[in-house]
Amino acid sequence: MRKLFFLFGMVLLLFAGEYITLDDGKVILLKPDGTWQEVKVVKKGSETIAIKPDGTWEKIDAKKVEAANKLETGIDKKYKDEPLVKILVGKWRGDGIYYEFTPNHAFMKLKDGHSRRTIEGKWIVEKLDKAKKEVVVNIGEGARLGFLTFGGDIRKFKIINDHTIQDITSQLDGKVYTLTKER
């Protein structure tokens, strides 16, 4: 019973600030049904107003607009120092796919049929399996609130050696991309 009250309290705290400011300055409104939408927040005198995409607006307490907690945890720092993760830093090219990782920024371009998909932004390591030599990263994450993540794309890599990696994100669909490091 105590666990249930604790869980309920944590959920209330999570959604106590309905308006969240993302790292890129955009503000989103967290809705009670678990969805979210981007809003524009403007200041007029001493009032703060949230303008929704449908044109409606409401006055809000400036304290309700909380900054997204994009703190780098000790685990993230530990992962970034791991040799398997350090191998990812650099430029990688494969058949129809390209990655560029710097210590804090990542860029991906993927050709899928007749369309091209690009993702870029900050990247963090979500999971590291040393035994399998696999690294799971999130590229372009907008914000993280506890276990909730807004935006970004999860990619899974198998490290073959210092100069070869495989993107095994779509392995179940039969798509494995082999990439080599550019010099």
mmCIF file with all atom_site columns, C-alpha atoms in Angstrom:
data_model
loop_
_atom_site.group_PDB
_atom_site.id
_atom_site.type_symbol
_atom_site.label_atom_id
_atom_site.label_alt_id
_atom_site.label_comp_id
_atom_site.label_asym_id
_atom_site.label_entity_id
_atom_site.label_seq_id
_atom_site.pdbx_PDB_ins_code
_atom_site.Cartn_x
_atom_site.Cartn_y
_atom_site.Cartn_z
_atom_site.occupancy
_atom_site.B_iso_or_equiv
_atom_site.pdbx_formal_charge
_atom_site.auth_seq_id
_atom_site.auth_comp_id
_atom_site.auth_asym_id
_atom_site.auth_atom_id
_atom_site.pdbx_PDB_model_num
ATOM 1   C CA . MET A 1 1   ? 0.000  0.000  0.000   1.00 0.00 ? 1   MET A CA 1
ATOM 2   C CA . ARG A 1 2   ? 2.853  2.364  0.845   1.00 0.00 ? 2   ARG A CA 1
ATOM 3   C CA . LYS A 1 3   ? 4.422  1.676  -2.557  1.00 0.00 ? 3   LYS A CA 1
ATOM 4   C CA . LEU A 1 4   ? 1.161  2.596  -4.278  1.00 0.00 ? 4   LEU A CA 1
ATOM 5   C CA . PHE A 1 5   ? 0.996  5.942  -2.469  1.00 0.00 ? 5   PHE A CA 1
ATOM 6   C CA . PHE A 1 6   ? 4.652  6.601  -3.320  1.00 0.00 ? 6   PHE A CA 1
ATOM 7   C CA . LEU A 1 7   ? 4.052  5.820  -7.009  1.00 0.00 ? 7   LEU A CA 1
ATOM 8   C CA . PHE A 1 8   ? 0.948  8.043  -7.068  1.00 0.00 ? 8   PHE A CA 1
ATOM 9   C CA . GLY A 1 9   ? 2.930  10.861 -5.440  1.00 0.00 ? 9   GLY A CA 1
ATOM 10  C CA . MET A 1 10  ? 5.721  10.536 -7.996  1.00 0.00 ? 10  MET A CA 1
ATOM 11  C CA . VAL A 1 11  ? 3.217  10.711 -10.874 1.00 0.00 ? 11  VAL A CA 1
ATOM 12  C CA . LEU A 1 12  ? 1.692  13.865 -9.366  1.00 0.00 ? 12  LEU A CA 1
ATOM 13  C CA . LEU A 1 13  ? 5.129  15.438 -9.021  1.00 0.00 ? 13  LEU A CA 1
ATOM 14  C CA . LEU A 1 14  ? 5.996  14.502 -12.582 1.00 0.00 ? 14  LEU A CA 1
ATOM 15  C CA . PHE A 1 15  ? 2.944  16.234 -14.005 1.00 0.00 ? 15  PHE A CA 1
ATOM 16  C CA . ALA A 1 16  ? 2.854  19.092 -11.489 1.00 0.00 ? 16  ALA A CA 1
ATOM 17  C CA . GLY A 1 17  ? 4.581  21.383 -14.001 1.00 0.00 ? 17  GLY A CA 1
ATOM 18  C CA . GLU A 1 18  ? 2.358  21.135 -17.068 1.00 0.00 ? 18  GLU A CA 1
ATOM 19  C CA . TYR A 1 19  ? 4.580  23.420 -19.144 1.00 0.00 ? 19  TYR A CA 1
ATOM 20  C CA . ILE A 1 20  ? 8.123  22.299 -19.872 1.00 0.00 ? 20  ILE A CA 1
ATOM 21  C CA . THR A 1 21  ? 10.866 24.314 -21.592 1.00 0.00 ? 21  THR A CA 1
ATOM 22  C CA . LEU A 1 22  ? 13.048 22.125 -23.818 1.00 0.00 ? 22  LEU A CA 1
ATOM 23  C CA . ASP A 1 23  ? 16.779 22.600 -24.404 1.00 0.00 ? 23  ASP A CA 1
ATOM 24  C CA . ASP A 1 24  ? 16.110 24.328 -27.737 1.00 0.00 ? 24  ASP A CA 1
ATOM 25  C CA . GLY A 1 25  ? 13.864 26.909 -26.028 1.00 0.00 ? 25  GLY A CA 1
ATOM 26  C CA . LYS A 1 26  ? 10.561 25.452 -27.211 1.00 0.00 ? 26  LYS A CA 1
ATOM 27  C CA . VAL A 1 27  ? 7.814  24.994 -24.627 1.00 0.00 ? 27  VAL A CA 1
ATOM 28  C CA . ILE A 1 28  ? 5.508  21.976 -24.514 1.00 0.00 ? 28  ILE A CA 1
ATOM 29  C CA . LEU A 1 29  ? 2.296  21.405 -22.606 1.00 0.00 ? 29  LEU A CA 1
ATOM 30  C CA . LEU A 1 30  ? 2.009  18.001 -20.934 1.00 0.00 ? 30  LEU A CA 1
ATOM 31  C CA . LYS A 1 31  ? -1.621 16.874 -21.036 1.00 0.00 ? 31  LYS A CA 1
ATOM 32  C CA . PRO A 1 32  ? -3.269 14.604 -18.430 1.00 0.00 ? 32  PRO A CA 1
ATOM 33  C CA . ASP A 1 33  ? -3.929 11.935 -21.115 1.00 0.00 ? 33  ASP A CA 1
ATOM 34  C CA . GLY A 1 34  ? -0.173 11.449 -21.605 1.00 0.00 ? 34  GLY A CA 1
ATOM 35  C CA . THR A 1 35  ? 0.128  13.436 -24.841 1.00 0.00 ? 35  THR A CA 1
ATOM 36  C CA . TRP A 1 36  ? 1.858  16.769 -25.339 1.00 0.00 ? 36  TRP A CA 1
ATOM 37  C CA . GLN A 1 37  ? 1.774  19.722 -27.694 1.00 0.00 ? 37  GLN A CA 1
ATOM 38  C CA . GLU A 1 38  ? 4.078  22.608 -28.431 1.00 0.00 ? 38  GLU A CA 1
ATOM 39  C CA . VAL A 1 39  ? 2.903  26.024 -27.222 1.00 0.00 ? 39  VAL A CA 1
ATOM 40  C CA . LYS A 1 40  ? 4.264  29.534 -27.550 1.00 0.00 ? 40  LYS A CA 1
ATOM 41  C CA . VAL A 1 41  ? 4.873  31.357 -24.298 1.00 0.00 ? 41  VAL A CA 1
ATOM 42  C CA . VAL A 1 42  ? 4.921  35.152 -24.338 1.00 0.00 ? 42  VAL A CA 1
ATOM 43  C CA . LYS A 1 43  ? 5.313  37.740 -21.598 1.00 0.00 ? 43  LYS A CA 1
ATOM 44  C CA . LYS A 1 44  ? 3.079  40.786 -21.572 1.00 0.00 ? 44  LYS A CA 1
ATOM 45  C CA . GLY A 1 45  ? 3.933  43.064 -18.720 1.00 0.00 ? 45  GLY A CA 1
ATOM 46  C CA . SER A 1 46  ? 3.921  40.951 -15.596 1.00 0.00 ? 46  SER A CA 1
ATOM 47  C CA . GLU A 1 47  ? 1.730  38.232 -17.134 1.00 0.00 ? 47  GLU A CA 1
ATOM 48  C CA . THR A 1 48  ? 2.834  35.056 -18.877 1.00 0.00 ? 48  THR A CA 1
ATOM 49  C CA . ILE A 1 49  ? 0.558  33.718 -21.623 1.00 0.00 ? 49  ILE A CA 1
ATOM 50  C CA . ALA A 1 50  ? 0.644  30.303 -23.332 1.00 0.00 ? 50  ALA A CA 1
ATOM 51  C CA . ILE A 1 51  ? -0.678 30.304 -26.905 1.00 0.00 ? 51  ILE A CA 1
ATOM 52  C CA . LYS A 1 52  ? -1.763 26.883 -28.184 1.00 0.00 ? 52  LYS A CA 1
ATOM 53  C CA . PRO A 1 53  ? -1.625 25.761 -31.852 1.00 0.00 ? 53  PRO A CA 1
ATOM 54  C CA . ASP A 1 54  ? -5.422 25.948 -32.149 1.00 0.00 ? 54  ASP A CA 1
ATOM 55  C CA . GLY A 1 55  ? -5.264 29.666 -31.323 1.00 0.00 ? 55  GLY A CA 1
ATOM 56  C CA . THR A 1 56  ? -6.579 29.407 -27.778 1.00 0.00 ? 56  THR A CA 1
ATOM 57  C CA . TRP A 1 57  ? -4.542 30.887 -24.955 1.00 0.00 ? 57  TRP A CA 1
ATOM 58  C CA . GLU A 1 58  ? -4.394 30.986 -21.206 1.00 0.00 ? 58  GLU A CA 1
ATOM 59  C CA . LYS A 1 59  ? -2.633 32.988 -18.532 1.00 0.00 ? 59  LYS A CA 1
ATOM 60  C CA . ILE A 1 60  ? -0.172 30.880 -16.623 1.00 0.00 ? 60  ILE A CA 1
ATOM 61  C CA . ASP A 1 61  ? 1.983  31.339 -13.583 1.00 0.00 ? 61  ASP A CA 1
ATOM 62  C CA . ALA A 1 62  ? 5.552  31.931 -14.769 1.00 0.00 ? 62  ALA A CA 1
ATOM 63  C CA . LYS A 1 63  ? 6.671  29.391 -12.165 1.00 0.00 ? 63  LYS A CA 1
ATOM 64  C CA . LYS A 1 64  ? 4.668  26.688 -13.997 1.00 0.00 ? 64  LYS A CA 1
ATOM 65  C CA . VAL A 1 65  ? 7.051  26.900 -16.961 1.00 0.00 ? 65  VAL A CA 1
ATOM 66  C CA . GLU A 1 66  ? 9.825  24.607 -15.809 1.00 0.00 ? 66  GLU A CA 1
ATOM 67  C CA . ALA A 1 67  ? 13.116 24.060 -17.593 1.00 0.00 ? 67  ALA A CA 1
ATOM 68  C CA . ALA A 1 68  ? 13.596 20.529 -18.874 1.00 0.00 ? 68  ALA A CA 1
ATOM 69  C CA . ASN A 1 69  ? 16.089 18.662 -16.759 1.00 0.00 ? 69  ASN A CA 1
ATOM 70  C CA . LYS A 1 70  ? 18.785 17.744 -19.221 1.00 0.00 ? 70  LYS A CA 1
ATOM 71  C CA . LEU A 1 71  ? 21.392 16.967 -16.612 1.00 0.00 ? 71  LEU A CA 1
ATOM 72  C CA . GLU A 1 72  ? 24.161 14.598 -17.514 1.00 0.00 ? 72  GLU A CA 1
ATOM 73  C CA . THR A 1 73  ? 24.070 11.846 -14.941 1.00 0.00 ? 73  THR A CA 1
ATOM 74  C CA . GLY A 1 74  ? 27.049 9.964  -13.575 1.00 0.00 ? 74  GLY A CA 1
ATOM 75  C CA . ILE A 1 75  ? 26.037 6.985  -15.694 1.00 0.00 ? 75  ILE A CA 1
ATOM 76  C CA . ASP A 1 76  ? 26.063 9.098  -18.873 1.00 0.00 ? 76  ASP A CA 1
ATOM 77  C CA . LYS A 1 77  ? 29.538 10.382 -18.029 1.00 0.00 ? 77  LYS A CA 1
ATOM 78  C CA . LYS A 1 78  ? 30.742 6.876  -17.267 1.00 0.00 ? 78  LYS A CA 1
ATOM 79  C CA . TYR A 1 79  ? 29.440 5.616  -20.596 1.00 0.00 ? 79  TYR A CA 1
ATOM 80  C CA . LYS A 1 80  ? 31.037 8.457  -22.558 1.00 0.00 ? 80  LYS A CA 1
ATOM 81  C CA . ASP A 1 81  ? 34.423 7.427  -21.144 1.00 0.00 ? 81  ASP A CA 1
ATOM 82  C CA . GLU A 1 82  ? 34.006 3.769  -22.114 1.00 0.00 ? 82  GLU A CA 1
ATOM 83  C CA . PRO A 1 83  ? 36.358 2.607  -24.908 1.00 0.00 ? 83  PRO A CA 1
ATOM 84  C CA . LEU A 1 84  ? 33.473 1.085  -26.914 1.00 0.00 ? 84  LEU A CA 1
ATOM 85  C CA . VAL A 1 85  ? 31.616 4.395  -26.830 1.00 0.00 ? 85  VAL A CA 1
ATOM 86  C CA . LYS A 1 86  ? 34.716 6.424  -27.722 1.00 0.00 ? 86  LYS A CA 1
ATOM 87  C CA . ILE A 1 87  ? 35.044 4.350  -30.891 1.00 0.00 ? 87  ILE A CA 1
ATOM 88  C CA . LEU A 1 88  ? 31.799 5.958  -32.148 1.00 0.00 ? 88  LEU A CA 1
ATOM 89  C CA . VAL A 1 89  ? 33.331 9.449  -32.203 1.00 0.00 ? 89  VAL A CA 1
ATOM 90  C CA . GLY A 1 90  ? 34.194 10.282 -35.818 1.00 0.00 ? 90  GLY A CA 1
ATOM 91  C CA . LYS A 1 91  ? 32.659 10.046 -39.287 1.00 0.00 ? 91  LYS A CA 1
ATOM 92  C CA . TRP A 1 92  ? 31.137 6.762  -40.430 1.00 0.00 ? 92  TRP A CA 1
ATOM 93  C CA . ARG A 1 93  ? 29.864 5.834  -43.900 1.00 0.00 ? 93  ARG A CA 1
ATOM 94  C CA . GLY A 1 94  ? 28.019 2.801  -45.221 1.00 0.00 ? 94  GLY A CA 1
ATOM 95  C CA . ASP A 1 95  ? 25.707 1.911  -48.094 1.00 0.00 ? 95  ASP A CA 1
ATOM 96  C CA . GLY A 1 96  ? 23.005 4.593  -47.887 1.00 0.00 ? 96  GLY A CA 1
ATOM 97  C CA . ILE A 1 97  ? 23.865 5.664  -44.340 1.00 0.00 ? 97  ILE A CA 1
ATOM 98  C CA . TYR A 1 98  ? 26.177 8.252  -42.759 1.00 0.00 ? 98  TYR A CA 1
ATOM 99  C CA . TYR A 1 99  ? 26.946 9.159  -39.134 1.00 0.00 ? 99  TYR A CA 1
ATOM 100 C CA . GLU A 1 100 ? 29.079 11.862 -37.588 1.00 0.00 ? 100 GLU A CA 1
ATOM 101 C CA . PHE A 1 101 ? 29.649 11.738 -33.826 1.00 0.00 ? 101 PHE A CA 1
ATOM 102 C CA . THR A 1 102 ? 31.458 14.430 -31.837 1.00 0.00 ? 102 THR A CA 1
ATOM 103 C CA . PRO A 1 103 ? 31.650 14.179 -28.037 1.00 0.00 ? 103 PRO A CA 1
ATOM 104 C CA . ASN A 1 104 ? 28.358 16.098 -27.620 1.00 0.00 ? 104 ASN A CA 1
ATOM 105 C CA . HIS A 1 105 ? 26.647 16.153 -31.032 1.00 0.00 ? 105 HIS A CA 1
ATOM 106 C CA . ALA A 1 106 ? 25.595 13.534 -33.568 1.00 0.00 ? 106 ALA A CA 1
ATOM 107 C CA . PHE A 1 107 ? 24.333 13.652 -37.145 1.00 0.00 ? 107 PHE A CA 1
ATOM 108 C CA . MET A 1 108 ? 22.744 10.799 -39.086 1.00 0.00 ? 108 MET A CA 1
ATOM 109 C CA . LYS A 1 109 ? 21.623 10.631 -42.711 1.00 0.00 ? 109 LYS A CA 1
ATOM 110 C CA . LEU A 1 110 ? 19.813 7.499  -43.904 1.00 0.00 ? 110 LEU A CA 1
ATOM 111 C CA . LYS A 1 111 ? 18.566 6.743  -47.392 1.00 0.00 ? 111 LYS A CA 1
ATOM 112 C CA . ASP A 1 112 ? 15.473 4.541  -47.190 1.00 0.00 ? 112 ASP A CA 1
ATOM 113 C CA . GLY A 1 113 ? 14.108 3.757  -50.627 1.00 0.00 ? 113 GLY A CA 1
ATOM 114 C CA . HIS A 1 114 ? 13.382 7.073  -52.342 1.00 0.00 ? 114 HIS A CA 1
ATOM 115 C CA . SER A 1 115 ? 13.383 9.136  -49.156 1.00 0.00 ? 115 SER A CA 1
ATOM 116 C CA . ARG A 1 116 ? 16.144 10.479 -46.957 1.00 0.00 ? 116 ARG A CA 1
ATOM 117 C CA . ARG A 1 117 ? 15.954 10.785 -43.224 1.00 0.00 ? 117 ARG A CA 1
ATOM 118 C CA . THR A 1 118 ? 18.213 12.991 -41.131 1.00 0.00 ? 118 THR A CA 1
ATOM 119 C CA . ILE A 1 119 ? 18.549 13.274 -37.377 1.00 0.00 ? 119 ILE A CA 1
ATOM 120 C CA . GLU A 1 120 ? 20.884 15.501 -35.448 1.00 0.00 ? 120 GLU A CA 1
ATOM 121 C CA . GLY A 1 121 ? 21.424 16.844 -31.982 1.00 0.00 ? 121 GLY A CA 1
ATOM 122 C CA . LYS A 1 122 ? 22.880 15.861 -28.653 1.00 0.00 ? 122 LYS A CA 1
ATOM 123 C CA . TRP A 1 123 ? 23.422 12.178 -28.071 1.00 0.00 ? 123 TRP A CA 1
ATOM 124 C CA . ILE A 1 124 ? 23.566 10.092 -24.943 1.00 0.00 ? 124 ILE A CA 1
ATOM 125 C CA . VAL A 1 125 ? 24.320 6.446  -24.318 1.00 0.00 ? 125 VAL A CA 1
ATOM 126 C CA . GLU A 1 126 ? 21.202 4.598  -23.182 1.00 0.00 ? 126 GLU A CA 1
ATOM 127 C CA . LYS A 1 127 ? 22.746 1.142  -22.786 1.00 0.00 ? 127 LYS A CA 1
ATOM 128 C CA . LEU A 1 128 ? 26.120 -0.532 -23.090 1.00 0.00 ? 128 LEU A CA 1
ATOM 129 C CA . ASP A 1 129 ? 26.688 -4.288 -23.377 1.00 0.00 ? 129 ASP A CA 1
ATOM 130 C CA . LYS A 1 130 ? 30.432 -4.922 -23.243 1.00 0.00 ? 130 LYS A CA 1
ATOM 131 C CA . ALA A 1 131 ? 30.105 -8.678 -23.730 1.00 0.00 ? 131 ALA A CA 1
ATOM 132 C CA . LYS A 1 132 ? 28.158 -8.290 -27.000 1.00 0.00 ? 132 LYS A CA 1
ATOM 133 C CA . LYS A 1 133 ? 30.043 -5.084 -27.941 1.00 0.00 ? 133 LYS A CA 1
ATOM 134 C CA . GLU A 1 134 ? 26.739 -3.257 -28.412 1.00 0.00 ? 134 GLU A CA 1
ATOM 135 C CA . VAL A 1 135 ? 25.999 0.406  -27.722 1.00 0.00 ? 135 VAL A CA 1
ATOM 136 C CA . VAL A 1 136 ? 22.491 1.928  -27.724 1.00 0.00 ? 136 VAL A CA 1
ATOM 137 C CA . VAL A 1 137 ? 22.357 5.715  -28.181 1.00 0.00 ? 137 VAL A CA 1
ATOM 138 C CA . ASN A 1 138 ? 19.614 8.342  -28.319 1.00 0.00 ? 138 ASN A CA 1
ATOM 139 C CA . ILE A 1 139 ? 20.286 11.046 -30.914 1.00 0.00 ? 139 ILE A CA 1
ATOM 140 C CA . GLY A 1 140 ? 18.522 14.403 -30.809 1.00 0.00 ? 140 GLY A CA 1
ATOM 141 C CA . GLU A 1 141 ? 16.681 13.966 -27.543 1.00 0.00 ? 141 GLU A CA 1
ATOM 142 C CA . GLY A 1 142 ? 14.721 17.138 -26.727 1.00 0.00 ? 142 GLY A CA 1
ATOM 143 C CA . ALA A 1 143 ? 14.161 16.575 -23.035 1.00 0.00 ? 143 ALA A CA 1
ATOM 144 C CA . ARG A 1 144 ? 14.165 13.888 -20.374 1.00 0.00 ? 144 ARG A CA 1
ATOM 145 C CA . LEU A 1 145 ? 11.912 13.885 -17.354 1.00 0.00 ? 145 LEU A CA 1
ATOM 146 C CA . GLY A 1 146 ? 12.785 10.847 -15.288 1.00 0.00 ? 146 GLY A CA 1
ATOM 147 C CA . PHE A 1 147 ? 11.928 7.887  -17.491 1.00 0.00 ? 147 PHE A CA 1
ATOM 148 C CA . LEU A 1 148 ? 10.060 10.015 -20.092 1.00 0.00 ? 148 LEU A CA 1
ATOM 149 C CA . THR A 1 149 ? 11.973 11.100 -23.193 1.00 0.00 ? 149 THR A CA 1
ATOM 150 C CA . PHE A 1 150 ? 10.763 13.718 -25.662 1.00 0.00 ? 150 PHE A CA 1
ATOM 151 C CA . GLY A 1 151 ? 12.108 13.475 -29.192 1.00 0.00 ? 151 GLY A CA 1
ATOM 152 C CA . GLY A 1 152 ? 15.211 11.762 -30.409 1.00 0.00 ? 152 GLY A CA 1
ATOM 153 C CA . ASP A 1 153 ? 15.890 8.512  -32.177 1.00 0.00 ? 153 ASP A CA 1
ATOM 154 C CA . ILE A 1 154 ? 17.229 5.335  -30.570 1.00 0.00 ? 154 ILE A CA 1
ATOM 155 C CA . ARG A 1 155 ? 20.005 3.654  -32.577 1.00 0.00 ? 155 ARG A CA 1
ATOM 156 C CA . LYS A 1 156 ? 21.767 0.375  -31.748 1.00 0.00 ? 156 LYS A CA 1
ATOM 157 C CA . PHE A 1 157 ? 25.353 -0.307 -32.826 1.00 0.00 ? 157 PHE A CA 1
ATOM 158 C CA . LYS A 1 158 ? 27.550 -3.388 -32.787 1.00 0.00 ? 158 LYS A CA 1
ATOM 159 C CA . ILE A 1 159 ? 31.236 -2.523 -32.591 1.00 0.00 ? 159 ILE A CA 1
ATOM 160 C CA . ILE A 1 160 ? 33.210 -4.833 -34.885 1.00 0.00 ? 160 ILE A CA 1
ATOM 161 C CA . ASN A 1 161 ? 36.589 -3.087 -34.471 1.00 0.00 ? 161 ASN A CA 1
ATOM 162 C CA . ASP A 1 162 ? 38.057 0.440  -34.325 1.00 0.00 ? 162 ASP A CA 1
ATOM 163 C CA . HIS A 1 163 ? 37.240 1.024  -38.008 1.00 0.00 ? 163 HIS A CA 1
ATOM 164 C CA . THR A 1 164 ? 34.012 -0.946 -38.530 1.00 0.00 ? 164 THR A CA 1
ATOM 165 C CA . ILE A 1 165 ? 30.610 -0.767 -36.840 1.00 0.00 ? 165 ILE A CA 1
ATOM 166 C CA . GLN A 1 166 ? 27.174 -2.100 -37.671 1.00 0.00 ? 166 GLN A CA 1
ATOM 167 C CA . ASP A 1 167 ? 23.905 -0.244 -37.218 1.00 0.00 ? 167 ASP A CA 1
ATOM 168 C CA . ILE A 1 168 ? 21.658 -3.097 -36.064 1.00 0.00 ? 168 ILE A CA 1
ATOM 169 C CA . THR A 1 169 ? 18.667 -0.914 -35.133 1.00 0.00 ? 169 THR A CA 1
ATOM 170 C CA . SER A 1 170 ? 16.462 -2.547 -37.796 1.00 0.00 ? 170 SER A CA 1
ATOM 171 C CA . GLN A 1 171 ? 17.998 -6.015 -37.518 1.00 0.00 ? 171 GLN A CA 1
ATOM 172 C CA . LEU A 1 172 ? 14.595 -7.644 -36.954 1.00 0.00 ? 172 LEU A CA 1
ATOM 173 C CA . ASP A 1 173 ? 13.447 -6.226 -40.306 1.00 0.00 ? 173 ASP A CA 1
ATOM 174 C CA . GLY A 1 174 ? 16.521 -7.716 -41.968 1.00 0.00 ? 174 GLY A CA 1
ATOM 175 C CA . LYS A 1 175 ? 18.342 -4.387 -42.312 1.00 0.00 ? 175 LYS A CA 1
ATOM 176 C CA . VAL A 1 176 ? 21.892 -4.257 -40.948 1.00 0.00 ? 176 VAL A CA 1
ATOM 177 C CA . TYR A 1 177 ? 24.142 -1.436 -42.117 1.00 0.00 ? 177 TYR A CA 1
ATOM 178 C CA . THR A 1 178 ? 27.913 -1.920 -42.036 1.00 0.00 ? 178 THR A CA 1
ATOM 179 C CA . LEU A 1 179 ? 29.822 1.350  -41.714 1.00 0.00 ? 179 LEU A CA 1
ATOM 180 C CA . THR A 1 180 ? 33.513 2.120  -41.949 1.00 0.00 ? 180 THR A CA 1
ATOM 181 C CA . LYS A 1 181 ? 35.271 5.034  -40.291 1.00 0.00 ? 181 LYS A CA 1
ATOM 182 C CA . GLU A 1 182 ? 36.360 7.869  -42.577 1.00 0.00 ? 182 GLU A CA 1
ATOM 183 C CA . ARG A 1 183 ? 39.869 9.199  -42.232 1.00 0.00 ? 183 ARG A CA 1
#
